Amino acid sequence: MAVSAPVGIDELLERVRAGYTRIDAPEAYAASRAGALLVDIRYQALRERDGLIPGALVVERNELEWRLDPLGSHRAPEATSHDLQVVVICNEGYASSLAAASLHALGLHRATDLTGGFQSWKAAGLPVAPA
């Protein structure tokens, strides 16, 4: 069995991001208004510091696949279909790219992530609620 050459994180991000279309904050807001599920994977300290996106489902990154797999025994009630549009949001838009790729591997073909993460949402003046 051949061993692949190591890949740096920048190349890995480039590869996974080529597999889907990322969206910006206004597009994410519009998608959520049209029924997309926003999923905040930031850890608790960041949510407490910066606030929450109203209506977003909070799922810690280490639980994401278990909570969003429509076939999973630990799925969130919102994880209703592989056709669900999911927008993954981390703090700055890096971890969310890897998370979106993982959701694609589970068959959630409409999963994407927010370019710039929560910080771009906040900078765009979109709704934020205190934690």
PDB file of C-alpha atoms in Angstrom:
ATOM      1  CA  MET A   1       0.000   0.000   0.000  1.00  0.00           C
ATOM      2  CA  ALA A   2       1.442   3.347  -1.050  1.00  0.00           C
ATOM      3  CA  VAL A   3       1.731   6.093   1.524  1.00  0.00           C
ATOM      4  CA  SER A   4       0.630   9.552   0.425  1.00  0.00           C
ATOM      5  CA  ALA A   5       2.956  12.488   0.843  1.00  0.00           C
ATOM      6  CA  PRO A   6       2.140  14.731   3.798  1.00  0.00           C
ATOM      7  CA  VAL A   7      -0.226  17.614   3.087  1.00  0.00           C
ATOM      8  CA  GLY A   8      -0.038  20.945   4.923  1.00  0.00           C
ATOM      9  CA  ILE A   9      -3.154  22.545   6.338  1.00  0.00           C
ATOM     10  CA  ASP A  10      -3.230  25.299   3.704  1.00  0.00           C
ATOM     11  CA  GLU A  11      -3.253  22.722   0.902  1.00  0.00           C
ATOM     12  CA  LEU A  12      -5.824  20.613   2.719  1.00  0.00           C
ATOM     13  CA  LEU A  13      -8.119  23.636   3.116  1.00  0.00           C
ATOM     14  CA  GLU A  14      -7.706  24.445  -0.567  1.00  0.00           C
ATOM     15  CA  ARG A  15      -8.602  20.860  -1.518  1.00  0.00           C
ATOM     16  CA  VAL A  16     -11.718  20.595   0.652  1.00  0.00           C
ATOM     17  CA  ARG A  17     -12.954  24.067  -0.264  1.00  0.00           C
ATOM     18  CA  ALA A  18     -12.751  23.113  -3.955  1.00  0.00           C
ATOM     19  CA  GLY A  19     -15.460  20.537  -3.254  1.00  0.00           C
ATOM     20  CA  TYR A  20     -18.242  23.017  -2.492  1.00  0.00           C
ATOM     21  CA  THR A  21     -19.173  26.699  -2.723  1.00  0.00           C
ATOM     22  CA  ARG A  22     -18.559  28.751   0.414  1.00  0.00           C
ATOM     23  CA  ILE A  23     -20.887  31.638   1.225  1.00  0.00           C
ATOM     24  CA  ASP A  24     -20.420  35.068   2.776  1.00  0.00           C
ATOM     25  CA  ALA A  25     -22.328  36.530   5.710  1.00  0.00           C
ATOM     26  CA  PRO A  26     -25.187  38.181   3.750  1.00  0.00           C
ATOM     27  CA  GLU A  27     -25.657  34.953   1.763  1.00  0.00           C
ATOM     28  CA  ALA A  28     -25.696  32.910   4.988  1.00  0.00           C
ATOM     29  CA  TYR A  29     -28.296  35.252   6.470  1.00  0.00           C
ATOM     30  CA  ALA A  30     -30.456  34.957   3.345  1.00  0.00           C
ATOM     31  CA  ALA A  31     -30.039  31.166   3.356  1.00  0.00           C
ATOM     32  CA  SER A  32     -31.143  30.981   6.980  1.00  0.00           C
ATOM     33  CA  ARG A  33     -34.214  33.076   6.185  1.00  0.00           C
ATOM     34  CA  ALA A  34     -34.988  30.585   3.378  1.00  0.00           C
ATOM     35  CA  GLY A  35     -34.734  27.567   5.689  1.00  0.00           C
ATOM     36  CA  ALA A  36     -31.034  26.671   5.833  1.00  0.00           C
ATOM     37  CA  LEU A  37     -29.714  25.434   9.153  1.00  0.00           C
ATOM     38  CA  LEU A  38     -26.950  27.594  10.607  1.00  0.00           C
ATOM     39  CA  VAL A  39     -24.678  25.510  12.842  1.00  0.00           C
ATOM     40  CA  ASP A  40     -22.339  27.291  15.250  1.00  0.00           C
ATOM     41  CA  ILE A  41     -19.368  25.066  16.121  1.00  0.00           C
ATOM     42  CA  ARG A  42     -17.437  27.649  18.151  1.00  0.00           C
ATOM     43  CA  TYR A  43     -16.400  26.604  21.602  1.00  0.00           C
ATOM     44  CA  GLN A  44     -18.226  27.974  24.622  1.00  0.00           C
ATOM     45  CA  ALA A  45     -15.702  30.656  25.590  1.00  0.00           C
ATOM     46  CA  LEU A  46     -16.031  32.292  22.158  1.00  0.00           C
ATOM     47  CA  ARG A  47     -19.812  32.136  22.268  1.00  0.00           C
ATOM     48  CA  GLU A  48     -19.789  33.730  25.722  1.00  0.00           C
ATOM     49  CA  ARG A  49     -17.329  36.407  24.609  1.00  0.00           C
ATOM     50  CA  ASP A  50     -18.888  37.340  21.264  1.00  0.00           C
ATOM     51  CA  GLY A  51     -22.522  36.248  21.453  1.00  0.00           C
ATOM     52  CA  LEU A  52     -24.759  33.972  19.425  1.00  0.00           C
ATOM     53  CA  ILE A  53     -26.440  34.060  16.061  1.00  0.00           C
ATOM     54  CA  PRO A  54     -30.186  33.957  16.787  1.00  0.00           C
ATOM     55  CA  GLY A  55     -31.688  30.696  15.564  1.00  0.00           C
ATOM     56  CA  ALA A  56     -28.366  28.947  14.969  1.00  0.00           C
ATOM     57  CA  LEU A  57     -27.983  25.419  16.278  1.00  0.00           C
ATOM     58  CA  VAL A  58     -25.003  25.241  18.638  1.00  0.00           C
ATOM     59  CA  VAL A  59     -23.065  21.999  18.234  1.00  0.00           C
ATOM     60  CA  GLU A  60     -19.533  21.624  19.539  1.00  0.00           C
ATOM     61  CA  ARG A  61     -17.172  20.590  16.740  1.00  0.00           C
ATOM     62  CA  ASN A  62     -16.411  17.208  18.312  1.00  0.00           C
ATOM     63  CA  GLU A  63     -20.125  16.289  18.178  1.00  0.00           C
ATOM     64  CA  LEU A  64     -20.967  17.686  14.738  1.00  0.00           C
ATOM     65  CA  GLU A  65     -21.133  14.492  12.685  1.00  0.00           C
ATOM     66  CA  TRP A  66     -23.118  12.631  15.341  1.00  0.00           C
ATOM     67  CA  ARG A  67     -25.644  15.446  15.691  1.00  0.00           C
ATOM     68  CA  LEU A  68     -26.147  16.172  11.967  1.00  0.00           C
ATOM     69  CA  ASP A  69     -26.170  12.670  10.466  1.00  0.00           C
ATOM     70  CA  PRO A  70     -29.844  12.165   9.518  1.00  0.00           C
ATOM     71  CA  LEU A  71     -29.342   8.402   9.964  1.00  0.00           C
ATOM     72  CA  GLY A  72     -27.550   8.702  13.300  1.00  0.00           C
ATOM     73  CA  SER A  73     -28.918   7.585  16.631  1.00  0.00           C
ATOM     74  CA  HIS A  74     -27.694  10.816  18.286  1.00  0.00           C
ATOM     75  CA  ARG A  75     -28.928  13.226  15.641  1.00  0.00           C
ATOM     76  CA  ALA A  76     -30.386  16.612  16.483  1.00  0.00           C
ATOM     77  CA  PRO A  77     -34.102  17.016  15.669  1.00  0.00           C
ATOM     78  CA  GLU A  78     -33.095  19.538  12.992  1.00  0.00           C
ATOM     79  CA  ALA A  79     -31.072  16.887  11.090  1.00  0.00           C
ATOM     80  CA  THR A  80     -34.023  15.761   9.021  1.00  0.00           C
ATOM     81  CA  SER A  81     -32.545  14.947   5.611  1.00  0.00           C
ATOM     82  CA  HIS A  82     -29.363  14.575   3.586  1.00  0.00           C
ATOM     83  CA  ASP A  83     -30.822  17.337   1.408  1.00  0.00           C
ATOM     84  CA  LEU A  84     -30.787  19.826   4.288  1.00  0.00           C
ATOM     85  CA  GLN A  85     -28.807  22.980   3.544  1.00  0.00           C
ATOM     86  CA  VAL A  86     -26.320  23.398   6.382  1.00  0.00           C
ATOM     87  CA  VAL A  87     -24.065  26.421   6.904  1.00  0.00           C
ATOM     88  CA  VAL A  88     -21.272  25.640   9.369  1.00  0.00           C
ATOM     89  CA  ILE A  89     -19.911  28.605  11.317  1.00  0.00           C
ATOM     90  CA  CYS A  90     -16.707  28.691  13.332  1.00  0.00           C
ATOM     91  CA  ASN A  91     -14.920  31.786  14.601  1.00  0.00           C
ATOM     92  CA  GLU A  92     -12.949  32.806  11.493  1.00  0.00           C
ATOM     93  CA  GLY A  93     -13.865  30.324   8.755  1.00  0.00           C
ATOM     94  CA  TYR A  94     -11.113  27.699   8.950  1.00  0.00           C
ATOM     95  CA  ALA A  95     -12.386  24.847  11.141  1.00  0.00           C
ATOM     96  CA  SER A  96     -15.792  25.223   9.503  1.00  0.00           C
ATOM     97  CA  SER A  97     -14.307  24.325   6.115  1.00  0.00           C
ATOM     98  CA  LEU A  98     -13.008  21.018   7.435  1.00  0.00           C
ATOM     99  CA  ALA A  99     -16.334  20.435   9.201  1.00  0.00           C
ATOM    100  CA  ALA A 100     -18.321  21.095   6.012  1.00  0.00           C
ATOM    101  CA  ALA A 101     -16.136  18.608   4.130  1.00  0.00           C
ATOM    102  CA  SER A 102     -16.825  16.039   6.836  1.00  0.00           C
ATOM    103  CA  LEU A 103     -20.577  16.617   6.457  1.00  0.00           C
ATOM    104  CA  HIS A 104     -20.222  16.086   2.704  1.00  0.00           C
ATOM    105  CA  ALA A 105     -18.595  12.722   3.452  1.00  0.00           C
ATOM    106  CA  LEU A 106     -21.753  11.835   5.431  1.00  0.00           C
ATOM    107  CA  GLY A 107     -23.915  12.642   2.412  1.00  0.00           C
ATOM    108  CA  LEU A 108     -25.014  16.157   3.401  1.00  0.00           C
ATOM    109  CA  HIS A 109     -24.319  17.391  -0.125  1.00  0.00           C
ATOM    110  CA  ARG A 110     -25.611  20.936   0.491  1.00  0.00           C
ATOM    111  CA  ALA A 111     -23.308  21.616   3.442  1.00  0.00           C
ATOM    112  CA  THR A 112     -21.146  24.702   3.205  1.00  0.00           C
ATOM    113  CA  ASP A 113     -19.422  27.121   5.532  1.00  0.00           C
ATOM    114  CA  LEU A 114     -19.335  30.824   6.233  1.00  0.00           C
ATOM    115  CA  THR A 115     -16.311  32.592   4.779  1.00  0.00           C
ATOM    116  CA  GLY A 116     -14.729  34.545   7.627  1.00  0.00           C
ATOM    117  CA  GLY A 117     -16.832  32.737  10.230  1.00  0.00           C
ATOM    118  CA  PHE A 118     -18.726  34.394  13.050  1.00  0.00           C
ATOM    119  CA  GLN A 119     -16.406  37.395  12.908  1.00  0.00           C
ATOM    120  CA  SER A 120     -17.543  38.184   9.343  1.00  0.00           C
ATOM    121  CA  TRP A 121     -21.189  37.776  10.418  1.00  0.00           C
ATOM    122  CA  LYS A 122     -20.663  40.259  13.235  1.00  0.00           C
ATOM    123  CA  ALA A 123     -18.683  42.674  11.026  1.00  0.00           C
ATOM    124  CA  ALA A 124     -21.532  42.646   8.483  1.00  0.00           C
ATOM    125  CA  GLY A 125     -23.865  43.957  11.203  1.00  0.00           C
ATOM    126  CA  LEU A 126     -26.062  40.866  11.140  1.00  0.00           C
ATOM    127  CA  PRO A 127     -28.070  39.866  14.243  1.00  0.00           C
ATOM    128  CA  VAL A 128     -26.083  38.768  17.301  1.00  0.00           C
ATOM    129  CA  ALA A 129     -27.600  37.989  20.700  1.00  0.00           C
ATOM    130  CA  PRO A 130     -25.781  37.920  24.030  1.00  0.00           C
ATOM    131  CA  ALA A 131     -24.752  34.426  25.128  1.00  0.00           C
TER     132      ALA A 131
END
